[in-house]
Structure formats: structure tokens, C-alpha cells
Short mmCIF file of C-alpha atoms and ligand atoms in Angstrom, two decimals:
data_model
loop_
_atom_site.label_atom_id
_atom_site.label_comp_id
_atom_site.label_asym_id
_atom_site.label_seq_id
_atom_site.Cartn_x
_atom_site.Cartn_y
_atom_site.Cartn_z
CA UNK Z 1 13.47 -6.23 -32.42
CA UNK Z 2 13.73 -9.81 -32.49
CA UNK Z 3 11.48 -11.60 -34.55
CA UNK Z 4 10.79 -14.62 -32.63
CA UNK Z 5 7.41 -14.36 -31.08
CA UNK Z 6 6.68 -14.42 -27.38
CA UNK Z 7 4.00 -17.31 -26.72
CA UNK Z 8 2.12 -18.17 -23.40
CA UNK Z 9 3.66 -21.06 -23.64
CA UNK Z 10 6.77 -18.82 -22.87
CA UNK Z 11 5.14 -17.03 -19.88
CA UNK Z 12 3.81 -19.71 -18.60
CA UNK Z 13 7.38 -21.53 -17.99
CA UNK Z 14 8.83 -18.56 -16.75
CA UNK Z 15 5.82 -17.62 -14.35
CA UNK Z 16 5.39 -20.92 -12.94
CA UNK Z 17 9.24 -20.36 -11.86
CA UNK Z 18 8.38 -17.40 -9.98
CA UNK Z 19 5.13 -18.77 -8.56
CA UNK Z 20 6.36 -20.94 -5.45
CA UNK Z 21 3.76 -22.74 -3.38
CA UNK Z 22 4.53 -21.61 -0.17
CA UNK Z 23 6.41 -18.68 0.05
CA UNK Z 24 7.15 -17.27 3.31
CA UNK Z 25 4.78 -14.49 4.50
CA UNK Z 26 5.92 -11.92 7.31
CA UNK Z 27 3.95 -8.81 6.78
CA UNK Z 28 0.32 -8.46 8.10
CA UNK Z 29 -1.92 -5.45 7.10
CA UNK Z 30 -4.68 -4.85 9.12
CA UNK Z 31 -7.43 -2.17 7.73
CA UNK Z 32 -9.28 -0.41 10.91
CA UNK Z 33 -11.77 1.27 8.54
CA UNK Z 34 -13.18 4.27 10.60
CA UNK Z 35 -13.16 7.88 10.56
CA UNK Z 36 -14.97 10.81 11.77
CA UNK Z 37 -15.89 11.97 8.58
CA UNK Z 38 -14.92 11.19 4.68
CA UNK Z 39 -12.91 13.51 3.11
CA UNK Z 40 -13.70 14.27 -0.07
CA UNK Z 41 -11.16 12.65 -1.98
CA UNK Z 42 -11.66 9.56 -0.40
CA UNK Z 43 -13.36 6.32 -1.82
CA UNK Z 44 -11.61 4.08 1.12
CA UNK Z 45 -13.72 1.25 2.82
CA UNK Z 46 -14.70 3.12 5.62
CA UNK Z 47 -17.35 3.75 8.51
CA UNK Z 48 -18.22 7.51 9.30
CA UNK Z 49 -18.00 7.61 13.38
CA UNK Z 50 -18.79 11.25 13.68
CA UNK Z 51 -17.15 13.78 16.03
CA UNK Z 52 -17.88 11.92 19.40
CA UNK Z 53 -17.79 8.05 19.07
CA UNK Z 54 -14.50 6.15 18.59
CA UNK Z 55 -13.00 3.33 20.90
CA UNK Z 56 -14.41 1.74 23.29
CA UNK Z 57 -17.72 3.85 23.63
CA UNK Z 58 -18.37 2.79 20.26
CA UNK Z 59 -20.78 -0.47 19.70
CA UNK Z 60 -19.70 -0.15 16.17
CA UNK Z 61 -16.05 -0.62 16.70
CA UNK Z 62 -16.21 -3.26 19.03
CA UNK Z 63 -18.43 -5.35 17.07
CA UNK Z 64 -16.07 -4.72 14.49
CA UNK Z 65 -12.91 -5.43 15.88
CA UNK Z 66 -14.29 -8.72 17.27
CA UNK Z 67 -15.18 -10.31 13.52
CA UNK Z 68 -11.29 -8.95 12.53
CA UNK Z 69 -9.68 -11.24 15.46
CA UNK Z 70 -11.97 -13.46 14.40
CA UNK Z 71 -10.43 -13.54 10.91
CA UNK Z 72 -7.32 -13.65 12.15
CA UNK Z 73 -7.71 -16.67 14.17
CA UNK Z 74 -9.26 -18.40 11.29
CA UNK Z 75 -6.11 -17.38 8.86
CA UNK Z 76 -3.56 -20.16 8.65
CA UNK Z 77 0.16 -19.95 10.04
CA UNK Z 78 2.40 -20.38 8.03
CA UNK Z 79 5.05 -20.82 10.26
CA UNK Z 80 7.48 -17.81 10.10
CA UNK Z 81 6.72 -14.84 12.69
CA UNK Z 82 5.50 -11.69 11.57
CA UNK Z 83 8.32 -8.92 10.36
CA UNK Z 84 5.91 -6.28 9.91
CA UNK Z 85 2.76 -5.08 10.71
CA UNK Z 86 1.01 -2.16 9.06
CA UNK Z 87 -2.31 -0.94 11.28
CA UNK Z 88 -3.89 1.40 8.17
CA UNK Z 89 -7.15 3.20 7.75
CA UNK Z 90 -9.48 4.60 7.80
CA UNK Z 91 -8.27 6.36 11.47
CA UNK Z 92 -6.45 3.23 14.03
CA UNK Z 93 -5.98 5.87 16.37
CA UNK Z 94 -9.00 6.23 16.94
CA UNK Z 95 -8.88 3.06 18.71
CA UNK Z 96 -7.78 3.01 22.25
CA UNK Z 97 -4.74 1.43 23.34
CA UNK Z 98 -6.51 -1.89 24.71
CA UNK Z 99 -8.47 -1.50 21.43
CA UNK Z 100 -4.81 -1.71 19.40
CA UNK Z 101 -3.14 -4.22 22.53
CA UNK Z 102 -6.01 -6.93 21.20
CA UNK Z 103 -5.33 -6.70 17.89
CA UNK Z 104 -1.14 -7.01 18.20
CA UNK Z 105 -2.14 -10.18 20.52
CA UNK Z 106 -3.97 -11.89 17.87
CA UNK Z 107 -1.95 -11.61 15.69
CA UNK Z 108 0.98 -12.56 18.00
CA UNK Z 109 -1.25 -15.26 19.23
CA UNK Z 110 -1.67 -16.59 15.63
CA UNK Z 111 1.73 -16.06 13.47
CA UNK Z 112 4.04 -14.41 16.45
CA UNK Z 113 5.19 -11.07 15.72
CA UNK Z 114 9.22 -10.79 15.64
CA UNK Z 115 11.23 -9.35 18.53
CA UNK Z 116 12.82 -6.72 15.89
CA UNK Z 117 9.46 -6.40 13.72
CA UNK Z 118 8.11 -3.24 12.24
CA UNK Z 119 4.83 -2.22 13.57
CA UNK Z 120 3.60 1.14 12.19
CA UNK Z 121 0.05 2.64 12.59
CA UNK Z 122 -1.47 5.34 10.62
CA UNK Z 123 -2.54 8.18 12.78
CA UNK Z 124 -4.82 11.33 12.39
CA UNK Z 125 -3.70 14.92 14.14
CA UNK Z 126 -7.07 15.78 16.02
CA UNK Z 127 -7.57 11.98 17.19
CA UNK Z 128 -4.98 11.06 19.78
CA UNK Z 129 -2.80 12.41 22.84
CA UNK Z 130 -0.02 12.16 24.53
CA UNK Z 131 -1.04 9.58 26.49
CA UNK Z 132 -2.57 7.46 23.65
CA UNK Z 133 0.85 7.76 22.00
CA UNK Z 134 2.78 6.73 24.68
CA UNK Z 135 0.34 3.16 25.30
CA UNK Z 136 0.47 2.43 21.39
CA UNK Z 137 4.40 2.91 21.98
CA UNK Z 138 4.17 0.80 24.92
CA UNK Z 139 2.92 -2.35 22.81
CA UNK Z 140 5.64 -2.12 20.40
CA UNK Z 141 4.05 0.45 17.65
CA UNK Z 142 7.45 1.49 16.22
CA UNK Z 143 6.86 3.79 13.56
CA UNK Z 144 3.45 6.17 13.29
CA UNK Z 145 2.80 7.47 9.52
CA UNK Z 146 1.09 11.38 10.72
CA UNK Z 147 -1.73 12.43 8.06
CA UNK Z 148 -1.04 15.71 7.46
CA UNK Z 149 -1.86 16.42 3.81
CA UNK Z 150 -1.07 20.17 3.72
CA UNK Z 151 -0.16 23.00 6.07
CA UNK Z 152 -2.96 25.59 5.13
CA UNK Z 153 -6.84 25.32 6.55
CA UNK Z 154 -8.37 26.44 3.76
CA UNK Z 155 -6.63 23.34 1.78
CA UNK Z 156 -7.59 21.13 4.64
CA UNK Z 157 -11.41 22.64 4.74
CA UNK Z 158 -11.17 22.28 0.40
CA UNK Z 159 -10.96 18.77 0.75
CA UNK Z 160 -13.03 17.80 3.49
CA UNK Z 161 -10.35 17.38 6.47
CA UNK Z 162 -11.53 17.56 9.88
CA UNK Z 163 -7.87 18.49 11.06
CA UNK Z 164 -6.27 21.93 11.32
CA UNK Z 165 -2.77 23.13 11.03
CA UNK Z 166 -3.26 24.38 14.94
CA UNK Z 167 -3.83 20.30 15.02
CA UNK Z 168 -0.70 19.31 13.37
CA UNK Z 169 1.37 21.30 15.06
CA UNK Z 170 0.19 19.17 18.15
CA UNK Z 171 0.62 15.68 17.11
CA UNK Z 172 4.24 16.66 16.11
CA UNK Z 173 4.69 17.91 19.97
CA UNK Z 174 2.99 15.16 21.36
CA UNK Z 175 5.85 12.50 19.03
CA UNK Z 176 8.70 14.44 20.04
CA UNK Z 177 7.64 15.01 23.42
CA UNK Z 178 6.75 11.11 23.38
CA UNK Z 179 10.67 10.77 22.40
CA UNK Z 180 9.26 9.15 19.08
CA UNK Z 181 11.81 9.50 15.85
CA UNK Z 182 10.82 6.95 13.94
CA UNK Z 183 7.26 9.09 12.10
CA UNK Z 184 6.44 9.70 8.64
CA UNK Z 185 4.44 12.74 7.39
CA UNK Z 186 1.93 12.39 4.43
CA UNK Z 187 1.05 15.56 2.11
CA UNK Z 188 -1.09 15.71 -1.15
CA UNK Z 189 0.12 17.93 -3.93
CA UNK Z 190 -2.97 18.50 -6.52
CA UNK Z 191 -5.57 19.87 -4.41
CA UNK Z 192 -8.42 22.09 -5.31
CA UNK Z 193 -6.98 25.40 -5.20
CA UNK Z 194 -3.17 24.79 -4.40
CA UNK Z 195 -0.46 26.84 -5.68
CA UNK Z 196 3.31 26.42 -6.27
CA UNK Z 197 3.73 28.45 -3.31
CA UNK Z 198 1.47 26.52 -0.95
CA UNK Z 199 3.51 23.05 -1.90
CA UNK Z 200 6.53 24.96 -1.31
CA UNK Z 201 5.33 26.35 2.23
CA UNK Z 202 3.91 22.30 3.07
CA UNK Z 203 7.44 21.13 2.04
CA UNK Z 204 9.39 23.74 3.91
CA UNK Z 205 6.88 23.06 7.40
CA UNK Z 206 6.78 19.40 6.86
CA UNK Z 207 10.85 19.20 6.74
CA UNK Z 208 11.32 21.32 9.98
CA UNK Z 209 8.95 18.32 11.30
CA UNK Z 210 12.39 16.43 11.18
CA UNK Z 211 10.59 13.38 9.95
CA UNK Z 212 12.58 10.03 9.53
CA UNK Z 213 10.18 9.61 6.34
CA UNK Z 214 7.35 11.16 4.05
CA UNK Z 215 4.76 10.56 1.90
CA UNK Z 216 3.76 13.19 -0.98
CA UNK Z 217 0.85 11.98 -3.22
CA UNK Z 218 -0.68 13.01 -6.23
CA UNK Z 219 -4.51 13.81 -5.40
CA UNK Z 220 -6.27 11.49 -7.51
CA UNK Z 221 -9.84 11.55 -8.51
CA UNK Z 222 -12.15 8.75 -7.94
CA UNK Z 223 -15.68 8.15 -9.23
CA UNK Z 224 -17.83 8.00 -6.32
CA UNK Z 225 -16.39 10.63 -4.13
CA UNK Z 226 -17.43 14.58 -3.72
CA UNK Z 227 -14.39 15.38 -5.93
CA UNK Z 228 -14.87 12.77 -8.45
CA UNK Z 229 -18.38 14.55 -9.09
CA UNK Z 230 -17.64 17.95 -8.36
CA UNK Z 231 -14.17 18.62 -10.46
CA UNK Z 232 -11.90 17.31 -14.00
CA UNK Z 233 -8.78 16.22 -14.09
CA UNK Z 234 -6.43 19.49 -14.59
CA UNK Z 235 -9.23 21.60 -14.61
CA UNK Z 236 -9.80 25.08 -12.41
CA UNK Z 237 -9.73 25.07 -9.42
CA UNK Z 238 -7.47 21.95 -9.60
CA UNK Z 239 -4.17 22.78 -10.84
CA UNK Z 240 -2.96 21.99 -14.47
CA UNK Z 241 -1.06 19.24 -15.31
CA UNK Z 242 1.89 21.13 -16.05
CA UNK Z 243 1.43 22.70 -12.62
CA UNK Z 244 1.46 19.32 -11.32
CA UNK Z 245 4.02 17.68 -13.30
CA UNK Z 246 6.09 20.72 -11.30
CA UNK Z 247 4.95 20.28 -8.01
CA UNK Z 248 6.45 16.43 -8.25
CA UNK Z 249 9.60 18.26 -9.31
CA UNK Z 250 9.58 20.57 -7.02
CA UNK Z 251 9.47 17.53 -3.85
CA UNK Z 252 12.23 15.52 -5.67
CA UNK Z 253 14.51 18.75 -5.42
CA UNK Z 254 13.71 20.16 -2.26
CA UNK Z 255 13.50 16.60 -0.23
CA UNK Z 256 16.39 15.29 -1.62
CA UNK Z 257 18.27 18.71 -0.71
CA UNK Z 258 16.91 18.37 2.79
CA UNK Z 259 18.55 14.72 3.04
CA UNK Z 260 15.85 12.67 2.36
CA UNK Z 261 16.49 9.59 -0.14
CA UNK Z 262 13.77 9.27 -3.28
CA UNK Z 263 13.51 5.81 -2.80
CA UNK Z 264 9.88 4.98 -4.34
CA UNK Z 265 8.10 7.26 -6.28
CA UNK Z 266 5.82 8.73 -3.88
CA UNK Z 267 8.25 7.63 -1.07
CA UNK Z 268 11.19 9.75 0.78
CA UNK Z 269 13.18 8.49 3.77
CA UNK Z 270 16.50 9.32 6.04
CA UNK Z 271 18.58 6.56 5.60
CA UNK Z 272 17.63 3.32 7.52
CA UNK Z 273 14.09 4.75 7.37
CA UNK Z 274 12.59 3.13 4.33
CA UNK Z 275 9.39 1.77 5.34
CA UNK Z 276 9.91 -2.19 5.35
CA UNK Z 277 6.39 -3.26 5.16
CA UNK Z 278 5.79 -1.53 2.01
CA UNK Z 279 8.50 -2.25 0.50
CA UNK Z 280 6.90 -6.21 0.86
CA UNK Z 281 4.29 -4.72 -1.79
CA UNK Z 282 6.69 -3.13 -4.12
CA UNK Z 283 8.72 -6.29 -4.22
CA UNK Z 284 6.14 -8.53 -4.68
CA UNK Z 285 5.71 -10.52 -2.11
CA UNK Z 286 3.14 -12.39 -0.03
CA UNK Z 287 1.04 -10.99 2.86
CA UNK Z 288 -1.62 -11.42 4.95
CA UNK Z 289 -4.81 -9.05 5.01
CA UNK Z 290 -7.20 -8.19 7.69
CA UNK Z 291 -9.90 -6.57 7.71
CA UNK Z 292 -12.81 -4.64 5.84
CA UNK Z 293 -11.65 -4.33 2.34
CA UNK Z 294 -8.44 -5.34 2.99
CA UNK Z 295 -6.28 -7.27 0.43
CA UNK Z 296 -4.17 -10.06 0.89
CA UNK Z 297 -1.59 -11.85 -1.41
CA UNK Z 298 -0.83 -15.36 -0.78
CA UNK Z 299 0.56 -17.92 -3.53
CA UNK Z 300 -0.01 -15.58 -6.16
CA UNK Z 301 -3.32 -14.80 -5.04
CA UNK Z 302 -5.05 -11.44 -4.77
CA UNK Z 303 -7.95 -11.54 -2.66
CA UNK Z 304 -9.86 -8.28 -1.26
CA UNK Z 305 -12.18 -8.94 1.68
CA UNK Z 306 -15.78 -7.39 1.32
CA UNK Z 307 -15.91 -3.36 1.47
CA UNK Z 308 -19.05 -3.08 3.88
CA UNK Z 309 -19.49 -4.06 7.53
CA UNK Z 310 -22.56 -6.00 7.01
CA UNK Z 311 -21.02 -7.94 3.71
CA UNK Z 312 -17.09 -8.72 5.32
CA UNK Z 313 -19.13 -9.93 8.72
CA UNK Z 314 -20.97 -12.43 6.44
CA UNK Z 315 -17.74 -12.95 4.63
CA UNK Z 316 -15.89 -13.89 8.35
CA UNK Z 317 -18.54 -15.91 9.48
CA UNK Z 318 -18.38 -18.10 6.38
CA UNK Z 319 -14.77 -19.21 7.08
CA UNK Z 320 -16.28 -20.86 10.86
CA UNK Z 321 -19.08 -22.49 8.57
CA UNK Z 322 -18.37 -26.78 8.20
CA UNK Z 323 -17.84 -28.09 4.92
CA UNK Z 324 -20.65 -29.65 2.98
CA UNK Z 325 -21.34 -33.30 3.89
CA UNK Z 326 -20.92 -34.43 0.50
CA UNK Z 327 -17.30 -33.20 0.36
CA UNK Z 328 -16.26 -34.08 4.55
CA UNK Z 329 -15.58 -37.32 3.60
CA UNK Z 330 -12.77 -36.96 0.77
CA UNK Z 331 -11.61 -33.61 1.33
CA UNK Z 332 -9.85 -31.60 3.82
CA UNK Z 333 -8.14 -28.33 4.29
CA UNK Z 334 -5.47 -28.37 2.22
CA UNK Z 335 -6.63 -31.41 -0.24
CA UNK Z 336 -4.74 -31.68 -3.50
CA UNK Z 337 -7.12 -33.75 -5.33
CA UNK Z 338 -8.01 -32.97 -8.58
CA UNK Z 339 -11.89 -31.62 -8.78
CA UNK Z 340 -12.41 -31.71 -4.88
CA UNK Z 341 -12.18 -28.34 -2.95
CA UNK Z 342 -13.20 -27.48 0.98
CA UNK Z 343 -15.53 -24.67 0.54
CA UNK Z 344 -18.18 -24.13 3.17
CA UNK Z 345 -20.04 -22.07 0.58
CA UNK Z 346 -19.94 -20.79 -3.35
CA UNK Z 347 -17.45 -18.39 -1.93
CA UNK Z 348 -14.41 -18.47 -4.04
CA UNK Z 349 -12.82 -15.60 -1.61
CA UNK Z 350 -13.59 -17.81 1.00
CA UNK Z 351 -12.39 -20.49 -0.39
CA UNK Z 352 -9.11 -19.10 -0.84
CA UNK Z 353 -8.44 -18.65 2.92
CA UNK Z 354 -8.72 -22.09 3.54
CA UNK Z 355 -4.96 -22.29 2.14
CA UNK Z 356 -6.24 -25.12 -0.26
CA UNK Z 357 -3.66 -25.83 -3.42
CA UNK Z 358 -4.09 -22.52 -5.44
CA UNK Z 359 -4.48 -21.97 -9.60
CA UNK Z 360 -1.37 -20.50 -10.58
CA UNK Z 361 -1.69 -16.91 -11.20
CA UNK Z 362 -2.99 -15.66 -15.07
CA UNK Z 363 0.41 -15.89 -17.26
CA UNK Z 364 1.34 -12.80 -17.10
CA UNK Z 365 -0.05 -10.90 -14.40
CA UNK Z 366 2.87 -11.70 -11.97
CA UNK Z 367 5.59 -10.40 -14.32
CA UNK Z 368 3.09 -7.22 -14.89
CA UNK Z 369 2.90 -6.92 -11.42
CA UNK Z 370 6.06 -7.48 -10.71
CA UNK Z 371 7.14 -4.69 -13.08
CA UNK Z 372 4.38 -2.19 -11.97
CA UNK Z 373 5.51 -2.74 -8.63
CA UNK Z 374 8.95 -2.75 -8.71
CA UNK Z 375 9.98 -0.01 -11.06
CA UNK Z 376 8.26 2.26 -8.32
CA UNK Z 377 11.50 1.46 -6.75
CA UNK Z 378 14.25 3.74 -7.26
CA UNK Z 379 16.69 0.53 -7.08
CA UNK Z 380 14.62 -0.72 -9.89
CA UNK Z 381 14.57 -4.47 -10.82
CA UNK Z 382 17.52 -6.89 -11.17
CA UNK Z 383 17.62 -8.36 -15.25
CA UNK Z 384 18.50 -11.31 -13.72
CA UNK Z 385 16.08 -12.39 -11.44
CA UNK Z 386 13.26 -11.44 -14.06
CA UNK Z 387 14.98 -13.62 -16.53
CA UNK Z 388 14.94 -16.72 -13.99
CA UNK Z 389 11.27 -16.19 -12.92
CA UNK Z 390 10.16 -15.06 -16.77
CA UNK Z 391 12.50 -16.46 -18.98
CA UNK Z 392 14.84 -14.51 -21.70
CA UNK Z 393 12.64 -13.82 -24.06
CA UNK Z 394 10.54 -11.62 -21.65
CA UNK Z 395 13.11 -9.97 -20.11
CA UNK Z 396 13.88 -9.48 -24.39
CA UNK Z 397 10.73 -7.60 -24.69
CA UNK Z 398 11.05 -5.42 -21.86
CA UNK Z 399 14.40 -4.17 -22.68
CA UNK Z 400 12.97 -3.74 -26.33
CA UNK Z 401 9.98 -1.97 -24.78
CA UNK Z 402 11.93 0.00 -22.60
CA UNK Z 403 14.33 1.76 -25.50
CA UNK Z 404 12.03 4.75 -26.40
CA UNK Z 405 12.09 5.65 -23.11
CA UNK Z 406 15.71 5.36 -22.60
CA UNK Z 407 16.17 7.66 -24.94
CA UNK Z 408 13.91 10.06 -23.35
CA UNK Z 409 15.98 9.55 -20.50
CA UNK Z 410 12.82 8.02 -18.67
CA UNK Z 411 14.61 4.76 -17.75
CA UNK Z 412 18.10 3.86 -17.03
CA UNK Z 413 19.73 0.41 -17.75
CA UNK Z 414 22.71 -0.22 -15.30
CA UNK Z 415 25.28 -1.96 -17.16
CA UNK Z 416 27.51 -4.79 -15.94
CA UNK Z 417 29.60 -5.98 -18.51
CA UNK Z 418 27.68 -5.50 -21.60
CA UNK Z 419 25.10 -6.79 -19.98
CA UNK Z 420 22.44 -4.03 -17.62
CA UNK Z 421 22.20 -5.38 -14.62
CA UNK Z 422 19.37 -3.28 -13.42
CA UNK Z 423 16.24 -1.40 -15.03
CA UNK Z 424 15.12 1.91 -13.51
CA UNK Z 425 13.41 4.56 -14.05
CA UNK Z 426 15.24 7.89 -14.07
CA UNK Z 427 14.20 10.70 -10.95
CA UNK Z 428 12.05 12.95 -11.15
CA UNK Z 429 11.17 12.49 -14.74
CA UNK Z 430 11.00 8.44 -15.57
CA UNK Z 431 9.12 8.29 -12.03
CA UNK Z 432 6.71 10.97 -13.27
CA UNK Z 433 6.13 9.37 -16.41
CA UNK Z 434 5.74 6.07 -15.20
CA UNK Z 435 2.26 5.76 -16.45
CA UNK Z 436 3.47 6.12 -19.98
CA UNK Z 437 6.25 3.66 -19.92
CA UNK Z 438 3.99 1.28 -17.98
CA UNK Z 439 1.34 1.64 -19.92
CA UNK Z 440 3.05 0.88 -23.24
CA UNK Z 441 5.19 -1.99 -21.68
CA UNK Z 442 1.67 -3.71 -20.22
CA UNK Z 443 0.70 -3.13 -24.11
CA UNK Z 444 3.26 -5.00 -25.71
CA UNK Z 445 3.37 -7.95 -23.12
CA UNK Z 446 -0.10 -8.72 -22.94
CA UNK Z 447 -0.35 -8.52 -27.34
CA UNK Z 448 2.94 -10.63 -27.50
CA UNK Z 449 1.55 -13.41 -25.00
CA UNK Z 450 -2.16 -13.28 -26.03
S1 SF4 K 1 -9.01 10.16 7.06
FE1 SF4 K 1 -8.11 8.96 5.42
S2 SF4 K 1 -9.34 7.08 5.27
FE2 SF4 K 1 -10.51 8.58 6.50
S3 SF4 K 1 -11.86 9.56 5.03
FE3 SF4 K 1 -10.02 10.84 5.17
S4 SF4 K 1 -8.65 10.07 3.55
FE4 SF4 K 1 -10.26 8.53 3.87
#
């Protein structure tokens, strides 16, 4: 350990260098936040359709969609096209193709949207057809992400799924008889009642899906939700932690056998399937947000849009609202003077979309996100570039932190020279104990810079 002490001072040189002004953005998420029901897991910002409303015959989800290209037309451009576009939920199909066609012209209206862009959309089996598949195809949707979650009804009915297996097995027909390769599957290991055996099964089905990518998560239980209430963590009928701790095993060998590559924690993909708007998030970097409860990330900024309908409408409407007169006449959009801000309201969310001059992140938040997001990556992060944006005695720390747990043979240092070029966590077991390592690295960066 070295002795000398790691100030703010410290962070705050080496953050600044990794806080640019105006760093490209080229991914857009867009949040379509209905469903027919909630599952019981779920704590997403969502609106419960029910069974027989959804697209256009909904008032709800016109309204709705509406206030979003509002928002969108409201959001600044920042002058490079759009790379990727993620259309999450909540359930986007259950918007109709027109419904889906508006929103892609928005936002092509507003930023562009690149020839070669990504443009995936979440999709539920039980909410689309053939036809709808084909129209969302037709508009440039390039990659669907299938929620599937398991491949046995009575762990779809356990947690609250309106889908059935008999469901599944149609939305995979309806993408290969669309002539669509480019789909991801998404299970959930940790469910009320699952067995090794059942994760096995889900694995086994999901791989003769011959997706290009999947998703397997870890159920987690939030406060709010029927689960949250109704069940502890590694407690009957969920399965123990040592049960789970196998189950994430058990995906790392039997996905990577099948051919997929581990390439984020919860993430698997045939090669030159890695999902390129995620992997925006993981790295870091800036992008736009639309939508109920959406985030965005812009110059360092977090900023996540109201979670009800009635509160994110207000929230919109505030952005078309003029500026005070006692500001119109010495600031503008954009102003960098000192003590003088364009805010329509007290809204410092609002505010923030005006793309005034922003406060540089907190000192070290950036580097903590940076290393909470990017060790998720199997590729880990490069030494260097954390010592540019951070500074050496940072990147000190972390390699200091890290030791313990390279021991363990948690986390791997890639040498060049006799310097390590990269830091990674090991797979399956430095990506299953990533909480721990995390967890005591946050520790020791936040006491060293406070
Ligand atoms: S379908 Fe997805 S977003 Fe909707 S309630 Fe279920 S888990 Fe939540």
C-alpha cells in the first residue's frame, strides 16, 4: 500500500479529464411503459392496459405517445445521427406499427438515425404477429430482444406472466418465419419454485431457439412489488443462494459450450451479436432518454424523467413553458454566465434538458461508475485510459483494492510488460462475485477521497 493519501483534489483533476463538455451522443432509449398486466417481480414505470386495449384503440397510449414526440422534439441535437436505438418497456409491441413508424420519425426528424444503426425493440410472446413483425421490420427494427423468462407455465403463472410456453413457441415461428436472425431471448434464473433441472430444461429450449443473443438474469427482489412482500432473499420457495450461485454457473458452462460468447455478466452473444446499444451503458457513455421514467446521461448528467403519466406529462409540458421575464433578457439556452440559468420553472430536471453549461459530475461518481459499469464487461477496463481520465494515484488504489480478489482468482490483471494492461473480472466466478469486489472497491475510493 502506498502511503500517500488520495485527496479530492486528486479526483477532481483526473475526473474533470474524463468529463468533456460535449461528448458525442448516438444512442436513444425510448421507454414505451405499458403492459397488460405487472408481473410480480416487476417495479418498472409502467401502465397496466389489461387484456384488450393496446395501440391505437387505446386513448391512453396515444395520449401518451404524443407528450414522448413531444419530448423528443424539445431535446437538443447534438449534431451526430443516431447509432442506436433501444425501444424498451414495459411491452413496445404492443404498439402498432404506425404507433412504432412515429416514434422512429421523430427521432429521425430530430437527431437522424444512421443508415447502418441498431434499432432493437423489446417484444412480449402473446402480443404481436406475423404481420406486426414484418411492419416493425419494415421500418428498420433490426434486432427484437423476445421476453421469455422460462420455459415452464407454472414458472410463468409463479411470477405473474401473462405468456405461455404454447406462446413462445409462436413468437419464435413467427421470427424465423419473418426471416429474422438477429433476436435475443431473455430468461430469469431465481424464481419462486425453480430447480436445477428447470434452468437446465430453459437453457437447453432457449439454445435450440438458435438465438444470435441472450439474456439470463438473476430475479431480484424489489420493495414494492408482490414478491418483494410476499418472499426473502434465499428463502423457500425461492432457491438458496448456493442454488443460485449454481444456476449462474451452470449458464456460463452450458452457453459458452453452445457457442455463445460471455461477454457481460448477464450478457451472451454469437459473435458480431453483442448488443451495441448497451454496450453505450457499460462503457459509459452519453445518451439520450425518452420517455416515462426513462434515464438519460448527457455531460455527466444522470437525469430520470418522472415515473407516472400524470407527473412526466407535467414534466414535458414544462420544457414548452417561456423563461421567466426577469431572466429573458440576459439569458438564453445555453448561457454560460455565472449565477444566470434558463429555467422555465424550479425544475432542476428540467432544467437540465435545456443543454445549459452543466456542474461537473460529484468527484468520484464517474470513476465509480465507470468501474461498476465497465467491469460488467468481460473485456474489462483498459489501466490506461483510467489513469488519463483519473489520474495514477486512482488507478493506484484500484489495483491495491483489487489484490484480495486476485488472489481469489475473482479478477484478472492482463499484463503488458510489467505493467497490466487490462482489469477483469474472472468468468463465472469474479462476475458472480462482483458485488463483493465492487462493493469493497466503492469502500475504499469514496473513504480515500472523502
Ligand atoms: S412485461 Fe416486463 S415491464 Fe411489463 S410488468 Fe412484466 S416485467 Fe414489467
Amino acid at each position: 500500500m502506498t502511503s500517500e493519501a488520495l485527496t479530492s483534489e486528486t479526483f477532481l483533476i483526473g475526473a474533470m479529464a474524463g468529463c468533456q463538455g460535449s461528448e458525442p451522443v448516438t444512442a436513444a432509449y425510448v421507454h414505451i411503459p405499458f403492459c397488460r398486466r405487472r408481473c410480480y417481480y416487476c417495479d418498472f414505470a409502467i401502465t397496466v392496459l389489461g387484456d384488450r386495449l393496446r395501440g391505437e384503440a387505446s386513448g391512453t397510449v396515444r395520449q401518451y405517445l404524443t407528450v414522448l414526440a413531444q419530448e423528443i422534439s424539445l431535446t437538443p441535437n447534438r449534431g451526430q445521427a443516431l447509432d442506436t436505438v433501444f425501444l424498451g418497456g414495459g411491452t413496445p409491441s404492443l404498439l402498432s406499427v404506425a404507433q412504432v413508424e412515429a416514434i422512429l420519425t421523430a427521432l429521425d426528424r430530430q437527431f437522424g438515425i444512421a443508415a447502418t444503426a441498431e434499432i432493437s425493440m423489446e417484444i412480449d410472446p402473446g402480443t404481436f404477429d406475423l404481420a406486426q413483425l414484418r411492419g416493425y421490420r419494415s421500418l428498420g427494427v433490426n434486432r427484437f430482444s423476445l421476453g421469455v423468462q422460462a420455459f415452464q407455465d407454472e414458472l410463468l403463472a409463479a411470477c405473474g406472466r401473462t405468456h405461455r410456453v404454447v406462446d413462445v413457441r409462436q413468437a419464435i415461428a413467427d421470427l424465423e418465419r419473418a426471416g429474422i436472425e438477429n433476436f435475443s431471448l431473455d430468461l430469469i434464473s431465481g424464481l419462486p419454485g425453480q430447480t436445477r433441472e428447470h434452468w437446465q430444461a430453459s437453457l437447453a429450449q432457449a439454445i435450440a431457439c438458435r438465438p444470435a443473443h441472450l439474456s439470463t438474469y438473476d430475479l431480484t427482489l424489489e420493495a414494492g412489488t408482490v414478491f418483494g412482500r410476499r418472499y426473502q432473499p434465499g428463502e423457500a420457495p425461492l432457491p438458496s443462494d448456493t442454488l443460485t450461485a449454481d444456476l449462474y454457473r451452470l449458464a456460463q458452462r452450458t452457453l459458452t459450450a453452445a457457442g455463445y460468447e460471455h461477454y457481460e455478466i448477464s450478457n451472451y452473444a454469437r459473435s458480431g451479436y453483442q448488443c451495441r446499444h448497451n454496450r453505450v451503458y457499460w462503457e459509459n457513455r452519453p445518451f439520450y432518454g425518452f420517455g416515462m421514467g426513462a434515464a438519460s446521461y448527457l455531460d455527466g448528467d444522470r437525469v430520470t424523467r418522472p415515473r407516472t403519466t400524470t407527473a412526466y406529462y407535467a414534466w414535458v409540458n414544462a420544457l414548452t413553458a417561456p423563461p421567466p421575464t426577469s431572466l429573458k433578457a440576459s439569458a438564453q439556452p445555453g448561457s454560460t454566465q455565472p449565477g444566470l440559468t434558463w429555467l422555465p420553472d424550479d425544475s432542476r430536471a428540467t432544467a437540465r434538458l435545456r443543454d445549459r453549461p452543466l456542474a461537473a459530475q460529484p468527484l468520484t461518481d464517474r470513476l465509480l461508475d465507470t468501474l461498476m459499469l465497465g467491469l460488467r464487461l468481460r473485456e474489462g477496463l483498459h489501466v490506461e485510459t483510467l489513469r488519463q481520465h483519473y489520474g495514477t494515484l486512482a488507478v493506484t488504489k484500484i489495483l491495491e483494492g483489487l489484490q484480495a480478489f486476485q488472489a481469489r482468482g475473482w479478477v484478472e490483471l492482463a499484463p503488458i510488460a510489467s505493467e497490466p494492461q487490462t482489469i477483469r473480472l474472472t468468468d463465472p466466478e469474479g462476475f458472480l462475485f462482483s458485488n463483493v469486489i465492487l462493493t469493497h472497491l466503492f469502500h475504499q475510493l469514496d473513504t480515500e477521497a472523502a
